[in-house]
């Protein structure tokens, strides 16, 4: 057994089941118990007797199990969420990532909450967290709010550059501020759309293992490969979790991009002591998510079964790939000579470099974008240092074909105006 490599923060070391959970847990499942402890409404007061989900394909999923309906309206004391959904997530993780070490799985109330909670249990104010040079802005906001020092690492069209990671770790160590964590989105990165190869995954993992850097692998776009048809990724496609012989990886998965974000649910996997601290922190905050959402989501997954879930994901991926083709066609038609880009292999985003239009800071275009009635997101939102650059993100996942085509056309007209008004050089 590998000894724990991930050091918890002071808060993480203090986090544990709340006192009520600790007292109640031994009584859960016992027969003939006079429950005189819980401050909760009686089951007879529960207003919901059954739940019906009308699916987009016309099918109906009806939830009328007495136990499931009771759980949907309960606190789920001492269980860290709905047990059947946790089992589904654990089975899925182990099947598709085949972790080499001891790993536990927990439910979370959406990736934003998972990242915030992990930051609390892993990091102290002033600790260094490495990220990609451009990464999810909401994660950056959450880390900044906790006083974490963020350091971006160079990326290219294929994701984080391993040599740049090694150099950053060496420089920070020499300065007496070695990094504690690496937050990274390995597939379809937000905003750049890049996907790490197996070789880069291995090189990045090797650096972090040697330097005792915890990897927080946030992978909501794992399901959304746009390059290999309808095949669901599996063990043949590496993840940091699948390489984790040193027990340094915490993996975050989400139902947001493959089912629906409104469930506010996903799962987290990592070394047991980290997952215990995570559940402890959740027991005094989110309780790992809404039981009602958990019961409804599990009923949907059970209705689909493995084949139905795979078919659903394949349909989502096929639609995303189609929308990407529309966007790339519009870019070819309107943006040649005004921007450069690389087609993403996964995810929802296309990363534009506006340097050919003499743009140095994409954020200065915001007033003109408003005037032209088109909205994109400038790179400064995704920069851990807040450094402006000539890049902007276009999302193709939710926009209609018409908006993709007309929006790129409007952006092109804006860039033509900007280029004409800007001095060369």
XYZ file of C-alpha atoms in Angstrom:
425
model
C 0.000 0.000 0.000
C 1.287 3.451 -0.915
C 1.536 5.794 2.053
C -0.491 9.021 1.789
C 1.387 11.571 -0.319
C -1.210 14.338 -0.250
C -0.898 16.655 2.734
C -4.130 18.180 4.023
C -4.524 21.791 5.107
C -5.226 22.639 8.738
C -8.910 22.863 7.839
C -8.706 19.539 6.042
C -7.131 17.877 9.048
C -9.893 19.240 11.265
C -12.695 18.257 8.869
C -14.669 15.250 9.901
C -18.243 14.080 10.092
C -20.387 16.588 11.940
C -21.406 15.552 15.442
C -24.948 14.620 14.452
C -23.683 12.323 11.690
C -21.238 10.627 14.053
C -23.977 9.896 16.581
C -26.628 8.798 14.083
C -24.461 6.626 11.806
C -24.267 3.484 14.015
C -28.072 3.369 14.237
C -28.743 3.569 10.488
C -30.101 0.264 9.223
C -30.801 -1.177 12.664
C -34.242 -2.622 13.283
C -36.554 -1.712 16.166
C -34.817 1.600 16.929
C -36.814 4.346 18.598
C -35.513 7.339 16.630
C -35.720 10.286 18.996
C -32.737 12.221 17.678
C -33.318 13.654 14.209
C -34.570 17.196 13.720
C -36.428 16.396 10.516
C -40.054 16.310 9.408
C -41.827 12.949 9.770
C -42.091 10.880 6.621
C -45.850 11.306 6.823
C -45.316 15.016 6.128
C -43.388 14.424 2.917
C -45.419 16.045 0.135
C -44.085 13.936 -2.757
C -45.474 10.432 -3.271
C -43.964 9.741 -6.703
C -41.870 11.457 -9.357
C -42.297 11.114 -13.092
C -39.620 12.217 -15.535
C -40.853 12.830 -19.079
C -37.848 12.222 -21.326
C -37.148 14.035 -24.568
C -37.743 10.812 -26.539
C -41.272 10.485 -25.141
C -40.476 7.809 -22.576
C -41.449 8.173 -18.912
C -39.370 7.270 -15.871
C -41.546 6.879 -12.776
C -40.034 6.870 -9.303
C -42.459 5.428 -6.762
C -40.202 3.262 -4.582
C -41.078 4.045 -0.976
C -37.405 4.048 0.024
C -36.292 6.213 -2.911
C -39.069 8.760 -2.394
C -38.266 8.926 1.319
C -34.565 9.413 0.561
C -35.377 12.130 -1.993
C -37.006 14.174 0.765
C -34.559 13.379 3.578
C -31.234 14.659 4.871
C -29.524 11.298 4.201
C -27.662 11.532 7.486
C -24.394 9.607 7.661
C -24.544 8.409 4.055
C -22.796 11.245 2.159
C -25.485 11.146 -0.500
C -27.768 8.646 -2.185
C -26.092 5.252 -1.935
C -27.297 3.807 -5.293
C -25.973 6.842 -7.191
C -22.653 6.693 -5.350
C -22.379 3.005 -6.294
C -23.073 3.836 -9.968
C -20.352 6.499 -9.964
C -17.848 4.271 -8.197
C -18.455 1.386 -10.599
C -18.166 3.687 -13.617
C -14.920 5.229 -12.375
C -13.293 1.878 -11.630
C -14.362 0.361 -14.955
C -13.151 3.226 -17.130
C -10.025 4.323 -15.247
C -8.859 1.130 -13.506
C -6.913 2.970 -10.777
C -3.733 1.143 -9.734
C -3.939 2.158 -6.067
C -6.451 2.385 -3.230
C -9.127 4.907 -4.174
C -12.460 6.006 -2.721
C -15.274 7.856 -4.493
C -17.544 10.622 -3.235
C -20.474 12.537 -4.676
C -20.193 16.287 -5.083
C -22.628 19.156 -5.623
C -21.162 20.267 -8.940
C -17.550 20.861 -9.967
C -17.510 24.440 -8.670
C -18.324 23.240 -5.170
C -15.919 20.309 -5.470
C -13.004 22.583 -6.408
C -13.829 25.051 -3.644
C -14.028 22.276 -1.059
C -10.791 20.671 -2.260
C -9.034 24.038 -2.056
C -10.178 24.338 1.553
C -8.983 20.891 2.617
C -5.696 20.920 0.660
C -4.360 24.470 0.613
C -3.520 27.309 2.965
C -3.619 30.974 1.920
C -0.382 31.731 0.094
C 0.172 28.158 -1.119
C 1.096 27.833 -4.802
C -1.284 26.145 -7.229
C -0.128 25.578 -10.790
C -2.644 25.759 -13.629
C -2.592 25.862 -17.380
C -1.701 29.318 -18.739
C -5.407 29.586 -19.568
C -8.004 27.624 -17.617
C -11.576 27.683 -16.314
C -12.252 31.168 -15.001
C -14.654 30.089 -12.264
C -12.040 27.748 -10.794
C -9.547 30.619 -10.801
C -12.040 32.894 -9.059
C -12.660 30.304 -6.357
C -8.960 29.677 -5.761
C -8.169 33.389 -5.660
C -10.910 33.966 -3.089
C -9.070 31.597 -0.737
C -5.785 33.460 -1.072
C -4.124 30.804 -3.222
C -1.156 31.978 -5.314
C -1.808 30.934 -8.921
C 0.981 30.289 -11.402
C 0.200 29.542 -15.046
C 2.236 27.056 -17.082
C 2.781 27.382 -20.823
C 0.349 25.602 -23.132
C 0.264 24.971 -26.849
C -2.313 23.436 -29.185
C -1.754 20.058 -27.479
C -2.196 21.274 -23.911
C 0.267 21.878 -21.082
C 3.902 21.685 -22.153
C 5.676 19.146 -19.870
C 9.046 20.882 -20.107
C 7.444 24.163 -19.040
C 5.890 22.416 -16.025
C 9.272 21.023 -14.986
C 10.856 24.461 -15.373
C 8.107 26.153 -13.346
C 8.430 23.603 -10.535
C 12.215 24.036 -10.445
C 11.982 27.833 -10.422
C 9.388 27.909 -7.642
C 11.346 25.405 -5.552
C 14.486 27.521 -5.933
C 12.486 30.538 -4.743
C 11.399 28.635 -1.629
C 7.741 28.384 -2.747
C 7.377 24.882 -4.229
C 3.916 24.233 -5.699
C 1.512 22.074 -3.714
C -1.078 21.372 -6.406
C -1.634 21.311 -10.144
C -5.174 22.083 -11.304
C -5.596 20.849 -14.875
C -8.356 20.093 -17.396
C -6.829 17.334 -19.571
C -9.554 16.817 -22.198
C -11.166 19.595 -24.237
C -9.638 22.173 -21.929
C -11.653 25.253 -21.096
C -10.953 27.587 -22.897
C -8.309 26.267 -25.300
C -10.007 23.029 -26.383
C -6.732 21.082 -26.203
C -6.446 17.418 -25.205
C -3.357 15.867 -23.629
C -1.782 12.880 -25.357
C -0.869 9.753 -23.400
C 2.775 10.834 -23.644
C 2.085 14.266 -22.136
C -0.109 12.799 -19.423
C 2.742 10.499 -18.448
C 5.363 13.242 -18.508
C 3.242 15.651 -16.447
C 2.381 12.894 -13.975
C 6.057 11.965 -13.646
C 7.059 15.538 -12.807
C 4.312 15.880 -10.211
C 5.146 12.520 -8.613
C 8.837 13.407 -8.327
C 8.099 16.828 -6.884
C 5.217 15.760 -4.605
C 2.666 17.958 -6.376
C -0.973 16.925 -5.983
C -2.831 16.723 -9.314
C -6.456 17.876 -9.300
C -7.728 16.406 -12.569
C -10.941 18.227 -13.519
C -12.364 16.349 -16.513
C -15.970 17.356 -17.326
C -15.336 17.004 -21.075
C -14.027 13.421 -20.884
C -17.313 12.263 -22.389
C -17.155 14.793 -25.221
C -14.425 13.529 -27.539
C -15.115 14.915 -30.995
C -12.580 12.814 -32.868
C -13.481 9.139 -32.479
C -17.106 8.758 -33.468
C -19.568 7.391 -30.930
C -17.117 5.282 -28.912
C -17.192 6.013 -25.187
C -13.675 6.527 -23.801
C -12.327 3.657 -21.762
C -9.169 2.357 -20.076
C -7.265 2.534 -23.367
C -7.491 6.319 -23.096
C -5.316 7.360 -20.195
C -6.198 9.678 -17.380
C -4.038 10.875 -14.532
C -6.159 8.669 -12.255
C -5.295 5.601 -14.328
C -1.565 6.316 -13.847
C -1.666 7.080 -10.131
C 0.755 4.653 -8.520
C 2.029 7.395 -6.173
C -1.405 8.358 -4.756
C -1.182 12.020 -5.809
C -4.287 12.362 -8.024
C -7.759 13.621 -7.178
C -10.112 13.262 -10.133
C -13.321 15.281 -10.582
C -16.048 14.054 -12.949
C -19.365 15.721 -13.682
C -22.797 14.966 -15.100
C -23.099 18.617 -16.177
C -21.836 18.284 -19.737
C -23.019 14.751 -20.548
C -26.501 14.792 -18.923
C -27.564 18.203 -17.572
C -25.904 20.897 -15.443
C -29.073 21.532 -13.437
C -28.607 18.328 -11.450
C -25.541 19.988 -9.849
C -23.979 16.560 -9.362
C -20.847 14.642 -10.117
C -18.260 12.463 -8.411
C -14.747 12.753 -7.081
C -12.148 10.008 -6.673
C -8.889 10.032 -4.780
C -6.877 8.599 -1.894
C -9.103 7.521 1.023
C -7.835 10.111 3.521
C -8.597 12.928 1.056
C -12.072 11.615 0.295
C -12.799 11.267 4.007
C -11.756 14.886 4.570
C -13.836 15.952 1.553
C -16.936 14.200 2.893
C -16.275 15.684 6.302
C -16.182 19.182 4.869
C -19.349 18.513 2.850
C -21.137 17.270 5.970
C -21.125 20.832 7.299
C -21.872 22.521 3.961
C -23.375 21.009 0.789
C -24.050 17.470 2.108
C -22.622 16.320 -1.245
C -25.636 17.641 -3.179
C -29.421 17.507 -3.293
C -30.965 14.104 -2.427
C -33.932 14.896 -4.687
C -31.595 15.483 -7.636
C -29.611 12.341 -6.737
C -32.683 10.121 -6.696
C -33.991 11.537 -9.975
C -30.628 11.213 -11.703
C -30.105 7.650 -10.518
C -33.578 6.693 -11.746
C -32.668 8.071 -15.172
C -29.348 6.201 -15.235
C -31.050 2.986 -14.109
C -33.693 3.421 -16.816
C -31.043 3.848 -19.477
C -28.755 1.077 -18.290
C -25.180 0.997 -19.570
C -26.150 0.760 -23.225
C -28.747 3.505 -22.957
C -26.305 5.831 -21.217
C -23.683 5.157 -23.888
C -26.249 5.855 -26.609
C -27.213 9.127 -24.955
C -23.572 10.230 -24.688
C -22.989 9.260 -28.317
C -25.940 11.430 -29.400
C -24.588 14.366 -27.404
C -21.142 13.962 -28.900
C -22.505 13.639 -32.417
C -24.461 16.870 -31.996
C -21.449 18.710 -30.573
C -19.298 17.509 -33.469
C -21.914 18.732 -35.951
C -22.043 22.182 -34.321
C -18.260 22.354 -34.364
C -18.279 21.689 -38.098
C -20.709 24.588 -38.562
C -18.446 26.868 -36.524
C -15.269 25.815 -38.329
C -17.012 26.372 -41.665
C -17.980 29.885 -40.590
C -14.419 30.577 -39.431
C -13.006 29.381 -42.754
C -15.478 31.618 -44.589
C -15.046 34.787 -42.511
C -11.913 34.786 -40.343
C -9.041 33.841 -42.648
C -6.412 36.520 -42.353
C -8.102 37.903 -39.231
C -7.523 35.082 -36.724
C -5.924 31.677 -36.333
C -7.259 28.590 -34.563
C -6.847 24.837 -34.095
C -9.821 22.493 -34.197
C -10.461 21.012 -30.728
C -10.463 17.256 -30.211
C -12.952 17.382 -27.348
C -15.165 19.713 -25.368
C -17.188 22.805 -26.262
C -14.740 25.545 -27.166
C -12.721 27.059 -29.983
C -9.751 29.264 -29.018
C -9.073 32.148 -31.396
C -5.809 34.063 -31.702
C -6.637 37.544 -32.990
C -3.035 38.649 -33.527
C -3.510 38.861 -37.327
C -6.073 41.607 -36.667
C -3.525 43.592 -34.620
C -5.326 42.767 -31.389
C -3.062 42.753 -28.343
C -5.723 42.546 -25.630
C -8.995 40.871 -26.599
C -10.795 42.479 -23.659
C -10.614 45.918 -25.314
C -13.006 44.585 -27.947
C -15.875 44.191 -25.478
C -17.580 47.544 -26.310
C -17.344 46.746 -30.029
C -18.661 43.211 -29.437
C -21.676 44.744 -27.719
C -22.165 47.159 -30.605
C -22.011 44.313 -33.111
C -24.329 42.170 -30.956
C -22.014 39.193 -30.579
C -20.622 37.819 -27.327
C -17.364 35.934 -26.864
C -15.152 35.706 -23.777
C -11.726 37.406 -23.725
C -8.644 35.548 -22.539
C -8.084 37.647 -19.409
C -10.963 35.754 -17.751
C -8.989 32.509 -18.079
C -5.543 33.788 -17.096
C -4.284 32.942 -13.584
C -2.155 36.094 -13.639
C -4.857 38.282 -15.203
C -2.493 38.949 -18.090
C -4.316 40.175 -21.228
C -3.626 38.508 -24.564
C -5.027 38.524 -28.123
C -7.105 35.379 -27.534
C -10.827 34.821 -27.099
C -13.080 31.806 -26.562
C -16.037 30.843 -28.710
C -18.424 28.215 -27.365
C -20.255 26.117 -29.953
C -22.167 23.815 -27.596
C -25.338 25.846 -26.999
C -25.417 28.278 -29.936
C -27.749 27.638 -32.860
C -26.376 27.105 -36.361
C -27.665 30.542 -37.278
C -25.966 32.224 -34.336
C -22.691 30.413 -35.037
C -22.682 31.561 -38.649
C -23.961 35.093 -38.115
C -21.905 35.583 -34.952
C -18.645 34.729 -36.678
C -19.607 37.036 -39.539
C -20.227 39.890 -37.110
C -16.951 39.172 -35.340
C -15.161 39.303 -38.697
C -16.607 42.717 -39.503
C -15.533 43.968 -36.087
C -11.996 42.673 -36.617
C -11.760 44.266 -40.067
C -12.685 47.612 -38.481
C -10.193 47.137 -35.641
C -7.374 46.146 -37.997
C -8.002 49.152 -40.234
C -7.941 51.497 -37.250
C -4.795 50.011 -35.676
C -1.272 50.918 -36.719
C 0.872 48.137 -38.091
C 3.718 46.789 -36.023
